[in-house]
XYZ file of N, CA and C in Angstrom:
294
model
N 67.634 57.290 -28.549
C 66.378 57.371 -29.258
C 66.605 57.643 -30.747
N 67.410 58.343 -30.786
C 68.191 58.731 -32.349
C 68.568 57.438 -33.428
N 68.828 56.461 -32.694
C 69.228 55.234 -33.311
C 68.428 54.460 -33.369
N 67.603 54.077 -32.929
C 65.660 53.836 -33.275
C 65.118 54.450 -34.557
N 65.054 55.525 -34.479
C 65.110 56.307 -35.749
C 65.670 56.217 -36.853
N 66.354 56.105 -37.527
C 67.866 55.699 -38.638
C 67.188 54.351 -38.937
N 67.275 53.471 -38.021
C 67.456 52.048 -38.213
C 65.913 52.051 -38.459
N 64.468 52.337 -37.907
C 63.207 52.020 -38.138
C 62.980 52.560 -39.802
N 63.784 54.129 -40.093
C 63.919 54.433 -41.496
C 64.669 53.592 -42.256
N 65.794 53.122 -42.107
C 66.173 52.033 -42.808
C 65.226 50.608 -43.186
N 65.180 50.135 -42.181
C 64.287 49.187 -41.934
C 63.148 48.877 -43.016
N 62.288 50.655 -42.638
C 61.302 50.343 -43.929
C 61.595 50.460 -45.240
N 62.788 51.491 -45.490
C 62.913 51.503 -46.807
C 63.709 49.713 -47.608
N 64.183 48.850 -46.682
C 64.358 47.618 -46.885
C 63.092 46.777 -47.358
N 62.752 47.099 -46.156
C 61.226 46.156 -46.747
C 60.170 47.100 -47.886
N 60.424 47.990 -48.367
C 59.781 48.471 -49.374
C 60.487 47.642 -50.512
N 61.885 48.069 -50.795
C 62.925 47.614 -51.691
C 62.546 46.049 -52.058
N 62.398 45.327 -50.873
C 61.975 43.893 -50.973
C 60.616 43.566 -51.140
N 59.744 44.647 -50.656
C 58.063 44.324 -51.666
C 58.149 44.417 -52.956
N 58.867 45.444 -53.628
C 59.098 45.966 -54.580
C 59.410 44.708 -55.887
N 60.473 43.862 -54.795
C 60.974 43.056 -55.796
C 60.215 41.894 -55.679
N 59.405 41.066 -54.768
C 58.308 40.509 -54.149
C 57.508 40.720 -55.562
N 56.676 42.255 -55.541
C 55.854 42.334 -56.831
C 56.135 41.896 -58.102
N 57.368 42.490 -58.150
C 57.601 42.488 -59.833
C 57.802 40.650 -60.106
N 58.198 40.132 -59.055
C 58.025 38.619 -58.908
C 57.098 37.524 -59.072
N 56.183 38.614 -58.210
C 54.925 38.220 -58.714
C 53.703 38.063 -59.843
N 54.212 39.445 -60.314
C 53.873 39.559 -61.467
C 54.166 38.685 -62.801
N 55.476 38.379 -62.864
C 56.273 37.522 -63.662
C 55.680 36.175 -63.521
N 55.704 35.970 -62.232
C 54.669 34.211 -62.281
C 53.383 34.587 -62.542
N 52.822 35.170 -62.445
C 51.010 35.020 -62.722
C 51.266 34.978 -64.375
N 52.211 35.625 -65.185
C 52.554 35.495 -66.620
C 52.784 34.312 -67.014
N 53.595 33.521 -66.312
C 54.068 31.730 -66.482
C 52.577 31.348 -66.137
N 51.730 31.658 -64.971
C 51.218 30.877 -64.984
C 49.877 30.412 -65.785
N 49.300 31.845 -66.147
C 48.189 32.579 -67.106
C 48.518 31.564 -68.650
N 50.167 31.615 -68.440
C 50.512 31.071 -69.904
C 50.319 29.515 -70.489
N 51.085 28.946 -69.174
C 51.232 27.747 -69.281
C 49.683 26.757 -68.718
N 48.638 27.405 -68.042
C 47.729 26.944 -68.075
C 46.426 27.406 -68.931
N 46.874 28.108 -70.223
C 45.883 28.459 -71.401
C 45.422 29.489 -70.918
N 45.429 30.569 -70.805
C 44.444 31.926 -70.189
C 44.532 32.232 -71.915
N 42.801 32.505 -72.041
C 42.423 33.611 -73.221
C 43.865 34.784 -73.338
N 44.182 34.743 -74.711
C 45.326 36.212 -74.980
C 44.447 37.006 -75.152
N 43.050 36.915 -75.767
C 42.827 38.067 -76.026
C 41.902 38.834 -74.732
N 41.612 38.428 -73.626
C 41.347 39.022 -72.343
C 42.172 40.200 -72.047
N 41.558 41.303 -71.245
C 41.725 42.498 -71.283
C 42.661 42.093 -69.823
N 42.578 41.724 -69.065
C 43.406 41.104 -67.829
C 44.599 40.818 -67.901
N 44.839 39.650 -69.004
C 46.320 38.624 -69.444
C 46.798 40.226 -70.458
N 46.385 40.699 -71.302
C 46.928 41.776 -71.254
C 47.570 42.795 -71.195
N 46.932 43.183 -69.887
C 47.109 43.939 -68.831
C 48.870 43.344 -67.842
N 48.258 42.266 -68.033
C 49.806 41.113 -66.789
C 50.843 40.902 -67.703
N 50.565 40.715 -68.593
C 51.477 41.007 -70.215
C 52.223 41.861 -70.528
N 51.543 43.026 -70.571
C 52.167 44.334 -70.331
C 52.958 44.952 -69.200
N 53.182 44.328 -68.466
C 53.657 44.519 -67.317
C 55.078 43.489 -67.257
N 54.411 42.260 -67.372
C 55.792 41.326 -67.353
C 56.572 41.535 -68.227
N 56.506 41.724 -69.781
C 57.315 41.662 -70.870
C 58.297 42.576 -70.866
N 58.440 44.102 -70.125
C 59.324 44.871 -69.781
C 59.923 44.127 -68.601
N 59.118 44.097 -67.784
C 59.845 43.388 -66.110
C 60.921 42.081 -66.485
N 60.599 41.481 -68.086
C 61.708 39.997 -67.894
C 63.301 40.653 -68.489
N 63.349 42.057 -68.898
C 64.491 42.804 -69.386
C 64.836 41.635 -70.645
N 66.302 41.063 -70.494
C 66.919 40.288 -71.504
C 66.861 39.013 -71.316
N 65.591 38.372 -70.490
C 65.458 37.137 -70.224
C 64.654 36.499 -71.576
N 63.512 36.880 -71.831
C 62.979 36.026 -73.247
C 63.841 35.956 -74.349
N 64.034 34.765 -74.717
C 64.450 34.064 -76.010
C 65.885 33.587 -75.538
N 65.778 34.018 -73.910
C 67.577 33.343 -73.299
C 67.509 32.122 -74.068
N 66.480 31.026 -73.227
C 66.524 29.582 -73.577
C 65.345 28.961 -74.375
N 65.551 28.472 -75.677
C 64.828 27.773 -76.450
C 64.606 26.523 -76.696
N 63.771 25.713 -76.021
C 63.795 24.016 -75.878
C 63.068 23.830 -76.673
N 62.340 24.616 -78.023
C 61.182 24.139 -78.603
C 60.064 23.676 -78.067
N 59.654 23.917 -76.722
C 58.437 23.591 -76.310
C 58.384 24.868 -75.356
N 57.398 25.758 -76.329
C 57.346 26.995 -75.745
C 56.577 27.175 -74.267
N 55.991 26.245 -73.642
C 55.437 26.714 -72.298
C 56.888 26.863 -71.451
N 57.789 25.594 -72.160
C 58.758 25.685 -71.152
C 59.515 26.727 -71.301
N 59.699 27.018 -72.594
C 60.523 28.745 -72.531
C 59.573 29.684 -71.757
N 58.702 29.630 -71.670
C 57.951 31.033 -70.629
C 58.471 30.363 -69.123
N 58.373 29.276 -68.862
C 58.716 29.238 -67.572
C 59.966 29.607 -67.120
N 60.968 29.193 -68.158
C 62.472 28.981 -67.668
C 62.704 30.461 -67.534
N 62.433 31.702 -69.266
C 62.843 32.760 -69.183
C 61.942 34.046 -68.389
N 61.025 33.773 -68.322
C 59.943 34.626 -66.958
C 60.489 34.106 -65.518
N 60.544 32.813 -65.654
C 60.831 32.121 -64.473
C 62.474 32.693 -63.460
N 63.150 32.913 -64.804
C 64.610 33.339 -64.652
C 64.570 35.084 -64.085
N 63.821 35.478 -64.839
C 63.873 37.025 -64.370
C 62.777 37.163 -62.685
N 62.020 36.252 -62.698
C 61.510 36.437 -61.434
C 62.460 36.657 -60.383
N 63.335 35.346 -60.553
C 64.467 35.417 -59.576
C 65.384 35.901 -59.122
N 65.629 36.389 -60.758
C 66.438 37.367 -60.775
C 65.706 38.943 -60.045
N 64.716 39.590 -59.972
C 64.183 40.544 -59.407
C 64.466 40.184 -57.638
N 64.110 39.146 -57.566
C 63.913 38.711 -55.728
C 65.744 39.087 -55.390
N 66.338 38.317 -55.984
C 67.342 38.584 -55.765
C 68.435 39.828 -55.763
N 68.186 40.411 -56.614
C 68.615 41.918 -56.728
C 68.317 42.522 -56.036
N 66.119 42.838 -55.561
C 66.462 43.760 -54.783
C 66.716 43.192 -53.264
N 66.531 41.744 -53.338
C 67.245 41.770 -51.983
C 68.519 41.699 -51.671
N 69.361 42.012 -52.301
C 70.659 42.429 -52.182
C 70.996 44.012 -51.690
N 69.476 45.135 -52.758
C 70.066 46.365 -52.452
C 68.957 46.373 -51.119
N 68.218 45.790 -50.643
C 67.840 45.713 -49.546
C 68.310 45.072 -48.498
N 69.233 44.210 -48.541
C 70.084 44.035 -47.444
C 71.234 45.016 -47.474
N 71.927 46.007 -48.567
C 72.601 47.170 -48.438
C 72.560 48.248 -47.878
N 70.901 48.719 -48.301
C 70.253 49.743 -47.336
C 70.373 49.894 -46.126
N 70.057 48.376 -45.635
C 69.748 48.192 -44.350
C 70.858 48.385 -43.541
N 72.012 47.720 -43.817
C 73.079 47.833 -43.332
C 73.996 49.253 -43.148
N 73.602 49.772 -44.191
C 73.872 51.809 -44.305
C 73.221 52.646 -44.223
């Protein structure tokens, strides 16, 4: 019964780790997408999702510059999205396993 236990605590703290990174993922695309399909900047909302993504992309903006800036929001938001999914599902498949 002890080992039910461990592993159901593991378990969730995995799938927290992986909502976690899920969100911040999410967040990052609603930014590409707010962007690249014209959302008002000056809305209290875009904002709001603004403020949130622009820390969340760390050293991803201004990686890649094609001169056609929708595509730099996609590539370098786009890049850190993945980069989030991927990380924490790495320390969430670590957890899990220890």
């Amino acid at each position: 019964m002890s080992r039910l236990r461990t592993t159901s605590g593991r378990g969730t703290a995995s799938r927290v780790i992986s909502g976690i990174g899920a969100l911040f993922a999410l967040i990052e695309v609603l930014y590409i997408l707010m962007i690249v399909l014209g959302a008002n900047q000056g809305n209290a909302f875009f904002k709001f999702i603004q403020s949130l993504a622009e820390p969340l992309a760390l050293f991803f903006p201004g990686l890649f510059n094609t001169g056609n800036y929708n595509v730099d929001v996609f590539l370098n938001y786009g890049l850190a999205a993945v980069f989030w999914l991927v990380v924490t599902g790495l320390i969430a498949r670590a957890v899990s396993r220890y």
